[in-house]
Coordinates of C-alpha atoms in Angstrom, one line a residue:
Chain V
M1 CA -15.0 45.6 30.3
A2 CA -15.5 45.0 26.5
L3 CA -18.8 44.1 27.3
R4 CA -19.6 47.2 28.9
R5 CA -18.0 49.2 26.2
A6 CA -20.0 47.4 23.6
D7 CA -23.3 48.2 25.6
E8 CA -22.3 51.8 25.9
R9 CA -21.4 51.9 22.2
S10 CA -24.8 50.4 21.4
T11 CA -26.9 52.7 23.7
G12 CA -25.2 55.5 22.1
A13 CA -25.9 54.4 18.6
D14 CA -29.5 53.6 19.5
A15 CA -29.9 57.2 21.0
A16 CA -28.4 58.8 17.7
V17 CA -30.7 56.8 15.6
T18 CA -33.6 58.0 17.7
A19 CA -32.8 61.6 17.5
L20 CA -32.0 61.1 13.8
Y21 CA -35.3 59.3 13.3
Q22 CA -37.3 62.2 15.2
A23 CA -35.7 65.0 13.1
H24 CA -35.7 63.4 9.5
Y25 CA -37.6 60.4 9.3
R26 CA -40.8 62.2 8.0
S27 CA -38.7 64.3 5.3
L28 CA -36.8 61.2 4.2
V29 CA -40.2 59.2 3.7
R30 CA -41.6 62.1 1.7
L31 CA -38.4 62.2 -0.4
A32 CA -38.5 58.6 -0.9
V33 CA -42.2 58.6 -1.9
L34 CA -41.5 61.1 -4.6
L35 CA -38.9 58.8 -6.0
V36 CA -40.7 55.4 -5.6
H37 CA -44.4 56.8 -5.7
D38 CA -45.5 54.3 -2.9
V39 CA -45.6 55.3 0.7
A40 CA -45.3 51.6 2.2
T41 CA -42.1 51.0 0.1
A42 CA -40.8 54.6 1.0
E43 CA -41.1 53.8 4.6
E44 CA -39.3 50.5 4.0
V45 CA -36.5 52.3 2.3
V46 CA -36.1 54.7 4.8
Q47 CA -36.2 52.2 7.7
D48 CA -33.5 50.3 6.1
S49 CA -31.4 53.2 5.5
F50 CA -31.6 53.8 9.4
V51 CA -30.4 50.2 10.0
A52 CA -27.8 50.6 7.7
L53 CA -26.7 53.8 9.3
H54 CA -26.8 52.1 12.6
S55 CA -24.7 49.1 11.5
G56 CA -22.1 51.6 9.9
G57 CA -20.5 52.6 13.3
M58 CA -20.8 55.5 15.4
H59 CA -18.4 57.5 13.3
R60 CA -21.4 58.4 11.3
L61 CA -23.7 58.9 13.9
R62 CA -21.8 61.5 16.0
D63 CA -22.1 64.0 13.3
S64 CA -25.6 64.6 12.4
E65 CA -24.8 66.3 9.2
K66 CA -22.8 63.3 8.0
A67 CA -25.6 60.9 9.2
L68 CA -28.2 63.1 7.3
S69 CA -26.2 63.1 4.1
Y70 CA -25.6 59.3 4.4
L71 CA -29.3 58.7 5.0
R72 CA -30.2 60.8 2.1
A73 CA -27.7 58.8 -0.2
A74 CA -28.9 55.6 1.1
V75 CA -32.6 56.6 0.4
V76 CA -31.8 57.5 -3.1
N77 CA -29.7 54.4 -3.9
R78 CA -32.3 52.1 -2.3
S79 CA -35.2 53.9 -4.2
R80 CA -33.1 53.4 -7.3
S81 CA -32.8 49.7 -6.5
V82 CA -36.6 49.5 -5.6
I83 CA -37.6 51.0 -9.1
R84 CA -35.2 48.9 -10.9
H85 CA -36.5 45.7 -9.3
R86 CA -40.1 47.0 -9.8
V87 CA -39.4 47.3 -13.5
V88 CA -38.2 43.7 -13.7
V89 CA -41.2 42.6 -11.8
D90 CA -43.7 44.4 -13.9
R91 CA -42.0 43.1 -17.0
N92 CA -42.4 39.5 -15.9
A93 CA -45.7 39.7 -14.0
P94 CA -48.9 39.1 -15.6
K95 CA -51.0 42.1 -16.4
P96 CA -54.1 42.8 -14.2
A97 CA -57.5 42.9 -15.6
P98 CA -58.5 46.3 -17.1
D99 CA -61.3 47.0 -14.4
M100 CA -59.0 45.8 -11.6
P101 CA -57.0 48.7 -10.0
S102 CA -53.4 47.9 -9.1
A103 CA -51.9 47.8 -5.7
E104 CA -50.1 51.1 -6.2
H105 CA -53.1 52.8 -7.5
G106 CA -54.4 53.9 -4.2
A107 CA -50.9 55.2 -3.1
L108 CA -50.5 57.1 -6.4
T109 CA -53.7 58.8 -6.9
L110 CA -52.7 61.5 -4.6
L111 CA -49.6 62.2 -6.3
E112 CA -51.0 62.1 -9.8
R113 CA -53.3 64.9 -8.8
S114 CA -50.9 67.2 -9.9
A115 CA -49.8 67.3 -13.5
V116 CA -46.4 68.3 -12.6
V117 CA -45.9 65.2 -10.5
A118 CA -47.3 63.1 -13.3
A119 CA -44.7 64.7 -15.8
L120 CA -42.0 64.0 -13.1
R121 CA -43.0 60.4 -13.3
S122 CA -42.3 60.2 -17.1
L123 CA -38.7 61.2 -16.6
P124 CA -35.8 59.0 -16.4
D125 CA -34.6 57.8 -12.9
R126 CA -31.7 60.2 -12.8
Q127 CA -33.3 63.2 -13.9
R128 CA -36.2 62.6 -11.5
E129 CA -33.7 62.2 -8.7
V130 CA -32.1 65.3 -9.5
V131 CA -35.2 67.2 -9.7
V132 CA -36.5 65.8 -6.4
L133 CA -33.5 66.4 -4.5
R134 CA -33.1 69.9 -6.0
Y135 CA -36.7 71.1 -5.8
Y136 CA -38.0 69.2 -2.7
G137 CA -35.1 68.8 -0.9
D138 CA -33.5 72.2 -1.6
L139 CA -30.0 70.6 -1.8
S140 CA -27.0 72.3 -3.7
E141 CA -25.4 70.6 -6.6
A142 CA -22.6 69.5 -4.3
Q143 CA -25.0 67.6 -2.1
I144 CA -26.9 66.3 -5.0
A145 CA -23.8 65.1 -6.5
A146 CA -22.8 63.6 -3.0
A147 CA -26.2 61.9 -2.6
M148 CA -26.4 60.4 -6.0
G149 CA -22.7 59.5 -6.6
I150 CA -22.2 61.3 -9.5
T151 CA -20.2 64.4 -10.5
R152 CA -21.7 68.1 -10.3
G153 CA -21.5 68.4 -14.0
A154 CA -23.5 65.3 -14.3
V155 CA -26.1 66.8 -11.8
K156 CA -26.2 70.0 -14.0
S157 CA -26.7 67.9 -17.1
H158 CA -29.3 65.8 -15.6
T159 CA -31.2 69.0 -14.1
S160 CA -31.2 70.8 -17.6
R161 CA -32.6 67.9 -19.6
A162 CA -35.2 67.3 -16.8
M163 CA -36.4 70.8 -16.8
A164 CA -36.4 70.8 -20.7
A165 CA -38.5 67.5 -20.6
L166 CA -40.9 68.9 -18.0
R167 CA -41.3 71.8 -19.9
S168 CA -42.4 70.1 -22.9
V169 CA -44.7 67.9 -21.1
L170 CA -46.4 70.7 -19.4
E171 CA -46.7 72.8 -22.5
R172 CA -48.1 69.8 -24.4
E173 CA -50.8 69.5 -21.6
T174 CA -51.6 73.0 -21.5
Chain A
M1 CA -26.2 77.2 -3.6
T2 CA -24.7 77.7 -6.9
H3 CA -27.7 78.2 -8.9
R4 CA -27.6 80.0 -12.0
R5 CA -30.0 83.0 -12.2
P6 CA -32.9 81.5 -13.9
E7 CA -34.8 82.8 -16.8
P8 CA -38.2 84.1 -16.1
D9 CA -39.8 81.1 -17.8
Q10 CA -37.6 78.8 -16.1
A11 CA -38.1 80.5 -12.7
G12 CA -41.8 80.2 -13.1
L13 CA -41.3 76.3 -14.0
E14 CA -39.1 75.8 -11.1
D15 CA -41.7 77.4 -8.4
A16 CA -44.3 75.6 -10.1
L17 CA -42.1 72.3 -9.5
R18 CA -41.2 73.4 -6.1
R19 CA -44.7 74.0 -5.0
A20 CA -46.2 70.9 -6.6
L21 CA -43.7 68.7 -5.1
R22 CA -44.2 70.0 -1.8
A23 CA -47.9 69.8 -2.0
A24 CA -47.7 66.1 -3.1
A25 CA -45.1 65.0 -0.5
D26 CA -46.6 67.0 2.3
S27 CA -49.8 65.1 2.2
V28 CA -47.9 61.9 2.7
E29 CA -47.7 61.1 6.4
P30 CA -45.7 58.0 7.4
A31 CA -47.1 55.5 9.5
A32 CA -46.6 55.4 13.3
G33 CA -44.3 53.0 14.7
G34 CA -41.4 53.5 12.3
L35 CA -39.0 53.7 15.2
D36 CA -40.1 50.3 16.6
R37 CA -39.8 48.5 13.1
I38 CA -36.1 50.2 12.8
R39 CA -35.3 48.9 16.2
A40 CA -36.8 45.6 15.5
K41 CA -34.6 45.4 12.2
I42 CA -31.7 46.4 14.1
A43 CA -32.2 43.8 16.7
V44 CA -32.5 41.1 14.2
R45 CA -29.6 42.2 12.3
R46 CA -27.4 42.3 15.3
M47 CA -28.7 38.6 16.3
S48 CA -27.9 37.4 12.9
R49 CA -24.6 39.1 12.8
S50 CA -23.5 37.6 16.1
V51 CA -24.8 34.1 15.1
G52 CA -22.9 34.4 11.9
W53 CA -19.7 35.4 13.5
V54 CA -19.9 32.5 15.9
M55 CA -20.8 30.0 13.2
A56 CA -17.9 31.4 11.0
D57 CA -15.4 31.9 13.7
L58 CA -15.8 28.6 15.5
P59 CA -14.3 26.3 12.6
S60 CA -11.8 28.7 11.6
R61 CA -10.1 29.3 15.1
P62 CA -8.0 26.1 15.1
L63 CA -6.9 26.7 11.6
H64 CA -6.2 30.5 12.4
A65 CA -4.2 29.4 15.3
A66 CA -2.2 27.1 13.3
R67 CA -1.6 29.4 10.6
H68 CA -0.3 32.0 13.2
R69 CA 1.9 29.3 14.8
T70 CA 3.4 28.5 11.3
A71 CA 4.0 32.0 10.5
R72 CA 5.9 32.7 13.7
I73 CA 8.0 29.6 13.0
A74 CA 8.7 30.7 9.5
E75 CA 9.6 34.2 10.8
W76 CA 12.1 32.6 13.5
A77 CA 13.5 30.3 10.7
R78 CA 13.8 33.3 8.5
G79 CA 15.7 35.4 11.1
M80 CA 18.1 32.5 12.1
L81 CA 18.9 32.1 8.3
R82 CA 19.5 35.9 8.0
D83 CA 21.6 35.9 11.2
L84 CA 23.6 32.9 9.9
G85 CA 24.2 34.8 6.4
D86 CA 25.2 37.7 8.4
R87 CA 27.8 35.7 10.3
L88 CA 29.1 34.0 7.1
G89 CA 29.3 37.0 5.3
P90 CA 32.9 38.1 5.9
L91 CA 33.8 34.6 4.4
G92 CA 32.6 35.8 1.1
G93 CA 35.4 38.4 0.8
T94 CA 39.2 38.0 1.7
A95 CA 38.4 35.0 4.1
R96 CA 37.2 32.9 1.5
G97 CA 40.1 33.5 -0.6
R98 CA 42.2 32.7 2.3
L99 CA 40.5 29.5 3.2
G100 CA 39.7 28.7 -0.3
W101 CA 42.2 25.6 -0.2
L102 CA 39.9 24.0 2.4
R103 CA 37.5 22.8 -0.3
P104 CA 40.1 20.7 -2.5
A105 CA 41.9 19.4 0.7
A106 CA 38.5 18.1 2.1
A107 CA 37.7 16.4 -1.2
L108 CA 41.1 14.7 -1.3
A109 CA 40.7 13.7 2.2
T110 CA 37.4 12.2 1.3
G111 CA 38.8 10.4 -1.7
L112 CA 41.5 8.9 0.6
I113 CA 39.2 7.8 3.1
V114 CA 36.9 6.1 0.4
V115 CA 40.1 4.3 -1.2
A116 CA 41.1 3.1 2.3
V117 CA 37.8 1.8 3.1
A118 CA 37.4 0.1 -0.1
S119 CA 40.8 -1.6 0.1
W120 CA 40.1 -2.8 3.7
M121 CA 36.6 -4.1 2.6
V122 CA 38.4 -6.0 -0.5
T123 CA 41.0 -7.7 1.9
A124 CA 38.2 -8.4 4.6
L125 CA 35.7 -9.6 1.8
P126 CA 36.6 -13.4 1.3
P127 CA 36.3 -14.7 4.9
S128 CA 33.2 -12.6 5.6
V129 CA 31.7 -14.0 2.2
T130 CA 32.6 -17.5 3.4
T131 CA 31.0 -16.8 6.7
A132 CA 28.0 -15.5 5.2
G133 CA 27.8 -18.4 2.8
N134 CA 27.9 -20.8 5.5
S135 CA 25.6 -19.0 7.7
V136 CA 23.2 -18.8 4.6
G137 CA 23.6 -22.4 3.9
V138 CA 22.6 -23.2 7.4
S139 CA 19.5 -21.0 7.2
N140 CA 18.4 -22.2 3.8
E141 CA 19.2 -25.6 4.5
P142 CA 16.1 -27.2 3.1
G143 CA 17.0 -25.2 -0.1
G144 CA 20.0 -27.8 -0.9
P145 CA 23.0 -26.4 -2.7
R146 CA 23.4 -23.5 -0.6
A147 CA 23.9 -25.8 2.5
V148 CA 27.0 -26.8 0.9
P149 CA 30.0 -24.9 2.2
A150 CA 31.7 -22.9 -0.1
H151 CA 34.8 -24.6 -0.1
S152 CA 33.4 -27.9 -0.6
P153 CA 35.1 -29.6 -3.5
S154 CA 31.8 -31.6 -4.2
R155 CA 30.0 -28.5 -5.0
S156 CA 32.5 -27.2 -7.4
A157 CA 32.9 -30.6 -8.9
T158 CA 29.5 -32.1 -9.0
S159 CA 26.7 -30.0 -8.2
R160 CA 26.9 -27.0 -10.2
P161 CA 24.5 -27.2 -13.1
S162 CA 26.8 -25.1 -15.3
A163 CA 29.3 -27.8 -14.9
S164 CA 27.5 -30.1 -17.6
P165 CA 28.3 -28.7 -21.1
S166 CA 25.3 -30.0 -22.6
R167 CA 23.0 -29.0 -19.8
P168 CA 21.4 -25.6 -19.9
T169 CA 22.4 -23.5 -16.9
R170 CA 20.0 -23.4 -14.3
P171 CA 19.9 -21.7 -11.0
L172 CA 21.3 -23.5 -8.1
A173 CA 18.2 -23.3 -6.0
T174 CA 15.9 -24.5 -8.6
A175 CA 18.1 -27.4 -9.6
S176 CA 18.7 -28.5 -5.8
C177 CA 15.2 -27.9 -4.7
T178 CA 13.3 -29.8 -7.1
P179 CA 12.9 -33.3 -6.7
S180 CA 14.5 -33.6 -10.2
A181 CA 17.4 -34.9 -8.8
V182 CA 15.6 -37.6 -6.9
R183 CA 13.9 -38.6 -10.1
H184 CA 17.1 -38.8 -11.7
H185 CA 18.0 -41.6 -9.6
Q186 CA 14.7 -43.2 -9.6
H187 CA 14.8 -43.5 -13.6
R188 CA 18.4 -44.2 -13.4
P189 CA 19.1 -47.2 -15.7
G190 CA 22.6 -47.5 -14.0
P191 CA 23.4 -50.3 -11.9
S192 CA 23.4 -48.6 -8.7
P193 CA 20.3 -49.7 -6.7
K194 CA 21.5 -47.8 -3.8
P195 CA 19.0 -45.8 -2.0
S196 CA 21.3 -42.9 -2.0
V197 CA 19.2 -40.6 -3.7
S198 CA 21.5 -37.7 -4.1
T199 CA 24.7 -36.6 -3.1
S200 CA 24.3 -33.7 -4.9
P201 CA 23.7 -30.8 -2.6
S202 CA 20.5 -29.8 -4.6
A203 CA 18.5 -32.8 -3.5
T204 CA 19.8 -33.3 -0.1
P205 CA 17.9 -31.5 2.4
T206 CA 14.6 -32.5 1.0
P207 CA 13.3 -36.1 2.2
S208 CA 12.1 -37.6 -1.2
P209 CA 8.6 -37.9 -1.2
S210 CA 8.7 -40.4 -3.7
P211 CA 10.1 -44.0 -3.0
S212 CA 13.3 -44.8 -4.2
P213 CA 13.7 -47.8 -6.5
T214 CA 14.8 -49.9 -3.9
G215 CA 11.9 -49.1 -2.0
T216 CA 13.6 -47.5 1.1
P217 CA 12.3 -44.0 1.3
T218 CA 15.5 -42.6 2.6
P219 CA 15.5 -38.9 2.3
S220 CA 18.5 -37.4 0.8
P221 CA 20.8 -37.1 3.7
S222 CA 23.7 -34.8 3.3
P223 CA 24.0 -31.3 2.4
S224 CA 27.7 -32.0 1.9
A225 CA 28.5 -34.1 -1.2
S226 CA 32.1 -34.6 0.0
P227 CA 32.8 -38.2 0.9
S228 CA 34.7 -37.3 3.9
A229 CA 32.4 -35.0 5.4
S230 CA 29.3 -37.0 4.7
T231 CA 30.3 -39.8 7.1
S232 CA 29.1 -38.4 10.3
A233 CA 28.9 -34.5 10.6
A234 CA 26.6 -33.6 7.9
P235 CA 23.3 -35.1 9.4
A236 CA 24.0 -33.9 12.8
T237 CA 24.7 -30.4 11.7
F238 CA 21.8 -30.1 9.5
G239 CA 19.5 -32.1 11.3
R240 CA 18.5 -34.7 8.5
N241 CA 18.7 -38.3 8.3
S242 CA 21.4 -39.2 5.7
G243 CA 22.2 -42.7 6.8
P244 CA 23.5 -45.0 4.4
T245 CA 23.8 -42.8 1.4
V246 CA 26.9 -41.0 2.0
A247 CA 29.5 -43.5 0.6
T248 CA 28.2 -43.3 -2.8
A249 CA 28.2 -39.6 -3.0
T250 CA 30.4 -39.2 -6.0
P251 CA 29.1 -41.8 -8.4
T252 CA 25.5 -40.6 -7.9
T253 CA 26.3 -37.3 -8.6
R254 CA 27.9 -38.5 -11.7
T255 CA 24.7 -40.3 -12.8
G256 CA 22.8 -37.4 -11.7
K257 CA 24.6 -35.3 -14.2
R258 CA 24.2 -37.8 -16.8
H259 CA 20.5 -38.2 -16.6
S260 CA 19.8 -34.7 -16.2
H261 CA 19.2 -34.4 -19.8
S262 CA 16.2 -36.5 -19.7
T263 CA 14.5 -35.3 -16.9
P264 CA 12.4 -32.3 -17.2
P265 CA 12.8 -29.4 -14.8
A266 CA 10.4 -29.9 -12.0
S267 CA 8.6 -27.4 -9.9
P268 CA 9.9 -26.5 -6.5
A269 CA 6.7 -27.3 -4.9
P270 CA 7.6 -31.0 -3.7
C271 CA 10.5 -29.4 -2.0
R272 CA 8.5 -27.2 0.2
S273 CA 5.9 -30.1 0.7
S274 CA 8.6 -32.0 2.4

């Protein structure tokens, strides 16, 4: 009896994850790409977020809205972790030769075509996350606050500072 | 959406930012097979979790059961104590005042019982001590002086080391068990060439390893130094051959006392070796 229930639960969770994947996987990967600047890493981040959602229980999977907000927050947090880890790795790794392109170079070339995206990369993590979630994800301040785990006032503050920094960078370039 | 109305410059920047972000992100196409990878990760995680559960749960199951059992016992004992306290609770008020005389009465009764038992023991002690001494003497017969009955006159007169004023007091067992007494008689300058080695109870049970001056290696026979008792009963009782030594019990003890100054204390080893 218990085994049958567990099987049913597992099947239901798999179906819910499949539905969420088909609906939001692509957008979440794109969001993650804007945060981590790397497609493969972005895919990894999103897939890990789906796994975490699956193991989190059916109470999250039943409500698709809750599941999506959980996925978004997970993607943001994991992207932040990836960037933090990358900073440490870059600090300790030997620098490549000048004529040798880095591994991320190919993935980032596309993003760096835009001056805006290049300016975005120069922002601090929190400000970049706020900007991406707001202008790419079209999230409200409350949703951004929930996804980042900060207050709405902090969201406003990060947003205004990010916009000021972007404006100064873009004006300097032009 | 609670966006503040943007300024014209701000609105242009926001539009440009939005467009740039969309253009950059929409060009990214995730690789196929993402769902399979997610399923594989879920399967691996589920398997590792189940294995971890089994590995973590197996050793802790007996401990958990024991802890649960102990908790149940403790709960039961606590409940019993609580019930007992509830039942004895009324005694704390008026009933305790009414029955307050019970405690000193019980103490008095206990004291009386103790006194009665002590007095009975005092009256019953001497025979029991005598019996005990006899029995001990029989059992420790090779040791010597304890073989003498408690009421034996020779013991009180002759064999006590403390009886001699000049001789330092030694324990009875040491004085008796050592062959010193035998040596007393061996070196005895006195005229008694009798082979009776010792009538002192100390040397009696040990057959003397060294020959007596007369050359007859008669072991010291009688545990009882009294001349009357030494005639027949002692050897039969203690299983030692006393033989002819019994008649000279009293003089030899005197000489033994006299020579005890010159003889050094001996170790009890020869006594055991016999």
